[in-house]
PDB file of C-alpha atoms in Angstrom:
ATOM      1  CA  TRP A  93       0.000   0.000   0.000  1.00 66.00           C
ATOM      2  CA  ASP A  94       0.964   3.588  -0.571  1.00 70.00           C
ATOM      3  CA  TYR A  95      -0.350   5.897   2.171  1.00 72.00           C
ATOM      4  CA  VAL A  96      -0.655   9.585   1.314  1.00 72.00           C
ATOM      5  CA  VAL A  97      -1.258  12.391   3.804  1.00 74.00           C
ATOM      6  CA  SER A  98      -1.680  15.908   2.415  1.00 70.00           C
ATOM      7  CA  GLY A  99      -3.109  18.406   4.875  1.00 73.00           C
ATOM      8  CA  ASN A 100      -6.430  16.905   5.978  1.00 77.00           C
ATOM      9  CA  GLU A 101      -6.655  14.590   2.966  1.00 75.00           C
ATOM     10  CA  LYS A 102      -5.682  10.958   3.527  1.00 77.00           C
ATOM     11  CA  TYR A 103      -5.623   8.248   0.856  1.00 71.00           C
ATOM     12  CA  LYS A 104      -4.332   4.731   0.386  1.00 73.00           C
ATOM     13  CA  ALA A 105      -3.748   2.904  -2.890  1.00 69.00           C
ATOM     14  CA  ARG A 106      -2.278  -0.376  -3.959  1.00 65.00           C
ATOM     15  CA  VAL A 107       1.126   0.128  -5.467  1.00 60.00           C
ATOM     16  CA  GLU A 108       1.329  -1.722  -8.744  1.00 59.00           C
ATOM     17  CA  GLU A 109       4.567  -1.005 -10.560  1.00 57.00           C
ATOM     18  CA  ASP A 110       7.024   1.830 -10.220  1.00 58.00           C
ATOM     19  CA  ASN A 111       7.902   3.020 -13.713  1.00 60.00           C
ATOM     20  CA  ASP A 112      10.292   5.724 -12.533  1.00 65.00           C
ATOM     21  CA  ALA A 113      13.810   5.504 -13.912  1.00 65.00           C
ATOM     22  CA  SER A 114      16.536   3.956 -11.833  1.00 65.00           C
ATOM     23  CA  PHE A 115      19.416   6.299 -11.236  1.00 63.00           C
ATOM     24  CA  SER A 116      21.636   4.276 -13.576  1.00 65.00           C
ATOM     25  CA  GLU A 117      19.201   5.134 -16.406  1.00 70.00           C
ATOM     26  CA  LEU A 118      19.459   8.910 -16.033  1.00 71.00           C
ATOM     27  CA  ALA A 119      21.149  10.927 -18.759  1.00 69.00           C
ATOM     28  CA  ASP A 120      24.808  11.742 -18.240  1.00 74.00           C
ATOM     29  CA  SER A 121      23.984  15.465 -18.415  1.00 71.00           C
ATOM     30  CA  ILE A 122      22.042  15.205 -15.173  1.00 76.00           C
ATOM     31  CA  TYR A 123      25.120  13.882 -13.370  1.00 75.00           C
ATOM     32  CA  THR A 124      27.372  16.383 -15.133  1.00 75.00           C
ATOM     33  CA  ASN A 125      25.340  19.206 -13.592  1.00 80.00           C
ATOM     34  CA  ALA A 126      25.145  17.616 -10.127  1.00 88.00           C
ATOM     35  CA  LYS A 127      26.070  19.813  -7.203  1.00 92.00           C
ATOM     36  CA  THR A 128      28.148  18.134  -4.510  1.00 92.00           C
ATOM     37  CA  GLU A 129      29.189  19.446  -1.121  1.00 95.00           C
ATOM     38  CA  THR A 130      30.515  18.045   2.129  1.00 94.00           C
ATOM     39  CA  VAL A 131      28.614  18.972   5.296  1.00 93.00           C
ATOM     40  CA  SER A 132      29.752  17.660   8.694  1.00 93.00           C
ATOM     41  CA  GLY A 133      31.511  14.674   7.104  1.00 92.00           C
ATOM     42  CA  GLU A 134      28.525  13.743   4.923  1.00 94.00           C
ATOM     43  CA  THR A 135      28.393  14.079   1.142  1.00 94.00           C
ATOM     44  CA  HIS A 136      25.364  15.909  -0.252  1.00 95.00           C
ATOM     45  CA  ILE A 137      24.603  15.349  -3.954  1.00 93.00           C
ATOM     46  CA  LYS A 138      21.844  17.355  -5.644  1.00 94.00           C
ATOM     47  CA  LEU A 139      20.499  16.459  -9.087  1.00 92.00           C
ATOM     48  CA  SER A 140      18.226  18.915 -10.917  1.00 92.00           C
ATOM     49  CA  PHE A 141      15.670  18.111 -13.610  1.00 92.00           C
ATOM     50  CA  THR A 142      13.935  20.117 -16.315  1.00 91.00           C
ATOM     51  CA  ASN A 143      10.205  19.752 -16.933  1.00 90.00           C
ATOM     52  CA  GLU A 144      10.889  17.402 -19.858  1.00 91.00           C
ATOM     53  CA  GLN A 145      13.363  15.281 -17.894  1.00 90.00           C
ATOM     54  CA  PHE A 146      10.970  14.952 -14.968  1.00 89.00           C
ATOM     55  CA  PHE A 147       8.148  13.762 -17.261  1.00 87.00           C
ATOM     56  CA  GLU A 148      10.541  11.280 -18.878  1.00 86.00           C
ATOM     57  CA  TYR A 149      12.183   9.863 -15.758  1.00 85.00           C
ATOM     58  CA  PHE A 150       9.436   9.982 -13.125  1.00 86.00           C
ATOM     59  CA  PRO A 151       6.089   8.939 -14.684  1.00 83.00           C
ATOM     60  CA  SER A 152       4.943   7.022 -11.584  1.00 82.00           C
ATOM     61  CA  THR A 153       5.609  10.028  -9.364  1.00 84.00           C
ATOM     62  CA  LEU A 154       3.640  12.260 -11.749  1.00 83.00           C
ATOM     63  CA  ASP A 155       0.756   9.784 -11.868  1.00 80.00           C
ATOM     64  CA  ALA A 156       0.634   9.716  -8.064  1.00 80.00           C
ATOM     65  CA  VAL A 157       0.414  13.522  -7.955  1.00 80.00           C
ATOM     66  CA  LEU A 158      -2.300  13.559 -10.622  1.00 78.00           C
ATOM     67  CA  ILE A 159      -4.361  11.028  -8.680  1.00 76.00           C
ATOM     68  CA  LEU A 160      -3.811  12.615  -5.279  1.00 75.00           C
ATOM     69  CA  PHE A 161      -5.001  16.024  -6.430  1.00 74.00           C
ATOM     70  CA  GLU A 162      -7.601  14.647  -8.870  1.00 75.00           C
ATOM     71  CA  PHE A 163      -5.821  16.115 -11.912  1.00 75.00           C
ATOM     72  CA  GLU A 164      -5.886  12.872 -13.967  1.00 75.00           C
ATOM     73  CA  ASP A 165      -7.444  14.615 -16.999  1.00 79.00           C
ATOM     74  CA  LEU A 166      -5.105  17.612 -16.787  1.00 80.00           C
ATOM     75  CA  LYS A 167      -1.697  16.046 -17.416  1.00 81.00           C
ATOM     76  CA  ASP A 168      -1.374  17.887 -20.743  1.00 86.00           C
ATOM     77  CA  TYR A 169      -1.819  21.183 -18.873  1.00 87.00           C
ATOM     78  CA  MET A 170       0.782  20.453 -16.215  1.00 89.00           C
ATOM     79  CA  THR A 171       4.382  21.642 -15.969  1.00 91.00           C
ATOM     80  CA  ILE A 172       7.072  20.885 -13.420  1.00 93.00           C
ATOM     81  CA  SER A 173       9.568  23.429 -12.106  1.00 95.00           C
ATOM     82  CA  ASP A 174      12.418  23.485  -9.587  1.00 95.00           C
ATOM     83  CA  ALA A 175      12.637  19.679  -9.618  1.00 94.00           C
ATOM     84  CA  SER A 176      15.528  18.132  -7.720  1.00 94.00           C
ATOM     85  CA  ILE A 177      16.620  15.093  -5.794  1.00 92.00           C
ATOM     86  CA  LYS A 178      19.191  15.372  -3.032  1.00 94.00           C
ATOM     87  CA  PHE A 179      21.063  12.425  -1.581  1.00 91.00           C
ATOM     88  CA  VAL A 180      22.977  12.456   1.688  1.00 94.00           C
ATOM     89  CA  LEU A 181      25.736   9.850   1.980  1.00 92.00           C
ATOM     90  CA  ASP A 182      27.452   8.976   5.236  1.00 92.00           C
ATOM     91  CA  LYS A 183      31.223   8.500   5.554  1.00 91.00           C
ATOM     92  CA  ASN A 184      30.820   4.845   4.460  1.00 89.00           C
ATOM     93  CA  GLY A 185      28.999   5.817   1.252  1.00 88.00           C
ATOM     94  CA  TYR A 186      25.554   4.687   2.405  1.00 89.00           C
ATOM     95  CA  VAL A 187      22.592   6.842   1.350  1.00 90.00           C
ATOM     96  CA  THR A 188      21.059   8.008   4.633  1.00 92.00           C
ATOM     97  CA  LYS A 189      18.562  10.497   3.234  1.00 93.00           C
ATOM     98  CA  GLN A 190      16.829  11.213  -0.062  1.00 91.00           C
ATOM     99  CA  GLU A 191      14.810  14.366  -0.684  1.00 93.00           C
ATOM    100  CA  MET A 192      12.683  14.922  -3.802  1.00 93.00           C
ATOM    101  CA  ASP A 193      11.244  18.407  -4.320  1.00 95.00           C
ATOM    102  CA  PHE A 194       9.325  19.883  -7.239  1.00 94.00           C
ATOM    103  CA  ASN A 195       6.609  22.359  -8.075  1.00 94.00           C
ATOM    104  CA  VAL A 196       3.543  21.395 -10.088  1.00 91.00           C
ATOM    105  CA  ILE A 197       1.780  24.089 -12.098  1.00 92.00           C
ATOM    106  CA  VAL A 198      -1.553  23.260 -13.747  1.00 89.00           C
ATOM    107  CA  SER A 199      -2.965  25.908 -16.092  1.00 91.00           C
ATOM    108  CA  TYR A 200      -6.438  25.170 -17.432  1.00 89.00           C
ATOM    109  CA  GLU A 201      -9.221  27.408 -18.726  1.00 91.00           C
ATOM    110  CA  GLY A 202      -7.728  30.557 -17.230  1.00 92.00           C
ATOM    111  CA  GLU A 203      -7.127  29.040 -13.799  1.00 91.00           C
ATOM    112  CA  VAL A 204      -3.703  28.226 -12.384  1.00 92.00           C
ATOM    113  CA  VAL A 205      -3.040  25.842  -9.509  1.00 88.00           C
ATOM    114  CA  GLU A 206       0.472  25.649  -8.064  1.00 91.00           C
ATOM    115  CA  LEU A 207       1.610  22.929  -5.666  1.00 87.00           C
ATOM    116  CA  LYS A 208       4.909  22.356  -3.895  1.00 91.00           C
ATOM    117  CA  VAL A 209       5.644  18.646  -3.535  1.00 90.00           C
ATOM    118  CA  SER A 210       8.295  17.354  -1.152  1.00 89.00           C
ATOM    119  CA  ASN A 211       9.165  13.787  -0.213  1.00 88.00           C
ATOM    120  CA  VAL A 212      11.861  12.905   2.319  1.00 89.00           C
ATOM    121  CA  SER A 213      13.070   9.354   2.935  1.00 88.00           C
ATOM    122  CA  THR A 214      15.598   8.512   5.624  1.00 88.00           C
ATOM    123  CA  TYR A 215      17.627   5.320   5.861  1.00 86.00           C
ATOM    124  CA  GLY A 216      19.699   3.829   8.629  1.00 84.00           C
ATOM    125  CA  GLU A 217      20.552   0.729  10.605  1.00 81.00           C
ATOM    126  CA  PHE A 218      22.053  -0.858   7.503  1.00 81.00           C
ATOM    127  CA  ASN A 219      22.164  -4.655   7.333  1.00 83.00           C
ATOM    128  CA  LYS A 220      19.544  -4.958  10.086  1.00 86.00           C
ATOM    129  CA  PRO A 221      15.854  -5.977   9.930  1.00 85.00           C
ATOM    130  CA  VAL A 222      13.461  -3.174   8.943  1.00 78.00           C
ATOM    131  CA  THR A 223      10.088  -2.263  10.441  1.00 81.00           C
ATOM    132  CA  SER A 224       7.730  -0.107   8.391  1.00 81.00           C
ATOM    133  CA  THR A 225       5.056   1.833  10.262  1.00 83.00           C
ATOM    134  CA  PRO A 226       2.107   3.292   8.323  1.00 81.00           C
ATOM    135  CA  PRO A 227       0.673   6.669   9.370  1.00 81.00           C
ATOM    136  CA  GLU A 228      -1.720   6.868  12.293  1.00 84.00           C
ATOM    137  CA  GLY A 229      -5.304   6.009  11.325  1.00 85.00           C
ATOM    138  CA  TYR A 230      -4.264   4.374   8.049  1.00 84.00           C
ATOM    139  CA  GLN A 231      -7.033   1.764   8.408  1.00 85.00           C
ATOM    140  CA  ASN A 232      -9.613   4.509   7.838  1.00 85.00           C
ATOM    141  CA  PHE A 233      -7.925   6.133   4.834  1.00 82.00           C
ATOM    142  CA  MET A 234     -10.113   6.289   1.729  1.00 78.00           C
ATOM    143  CA  GLU A 235      -8.990   3.597  -0.711  1.00 77.00           C
ATOM    144  CA  ARG A 236      -8.235   4.630  -4.269  1.00 68.00           C
ATOM    145  CA  THR A 237      -9.109   1.844  -6.742  1.00 60.00           C
ATOM    146  CA  ASP A 238      -9.777   1.118 -10.422  1.00 46.00           C
ATOM    147  CA  GLY A 239      -8.499   4.023 -12.541  1.00 46.00           C
ATOM    148  CA  ASP A 240      -7.089   5.675  -9.455  1.00 43.00           C
ATOM    149  CA  ILE A 241      -4.492   2.986  -8.724  1.00 38.00           C
ATOM    150  CA  LEU A 242      -0.967   4.351  -8.532  1.00 37.00           C
TER     151      LEU A 242
END
């Protein structure tokens, strides 16, 4: 299941297949323009994406946004700006944090809706069993089905 909390809205959907690109499939130009810095012994790597690159490499992420905000029929009117992914690597080279940020702008029939989307994943306790805890009240989240499946 994928559990989504956005303000007061709460949804759950079965996760079928993630069609987003793996990082080995990204164009060399994305890595060429990567920004790297060292902060307190950790390496921070930031990759930036154009609107076209984001549509190409992250279709599952875009579909999730379209479903969450009920924009399924408006994909052709949507643009992405300020899209980036930042990785934090510890001194051993393990990814300990991943942050994806982007803005969604939907312009349709004279109306413009702008959304800031941010997703942060943290990782730790490498080589140990993992426990995943869904958000509080997840049993009562509205289930998205049929055409709304992520």
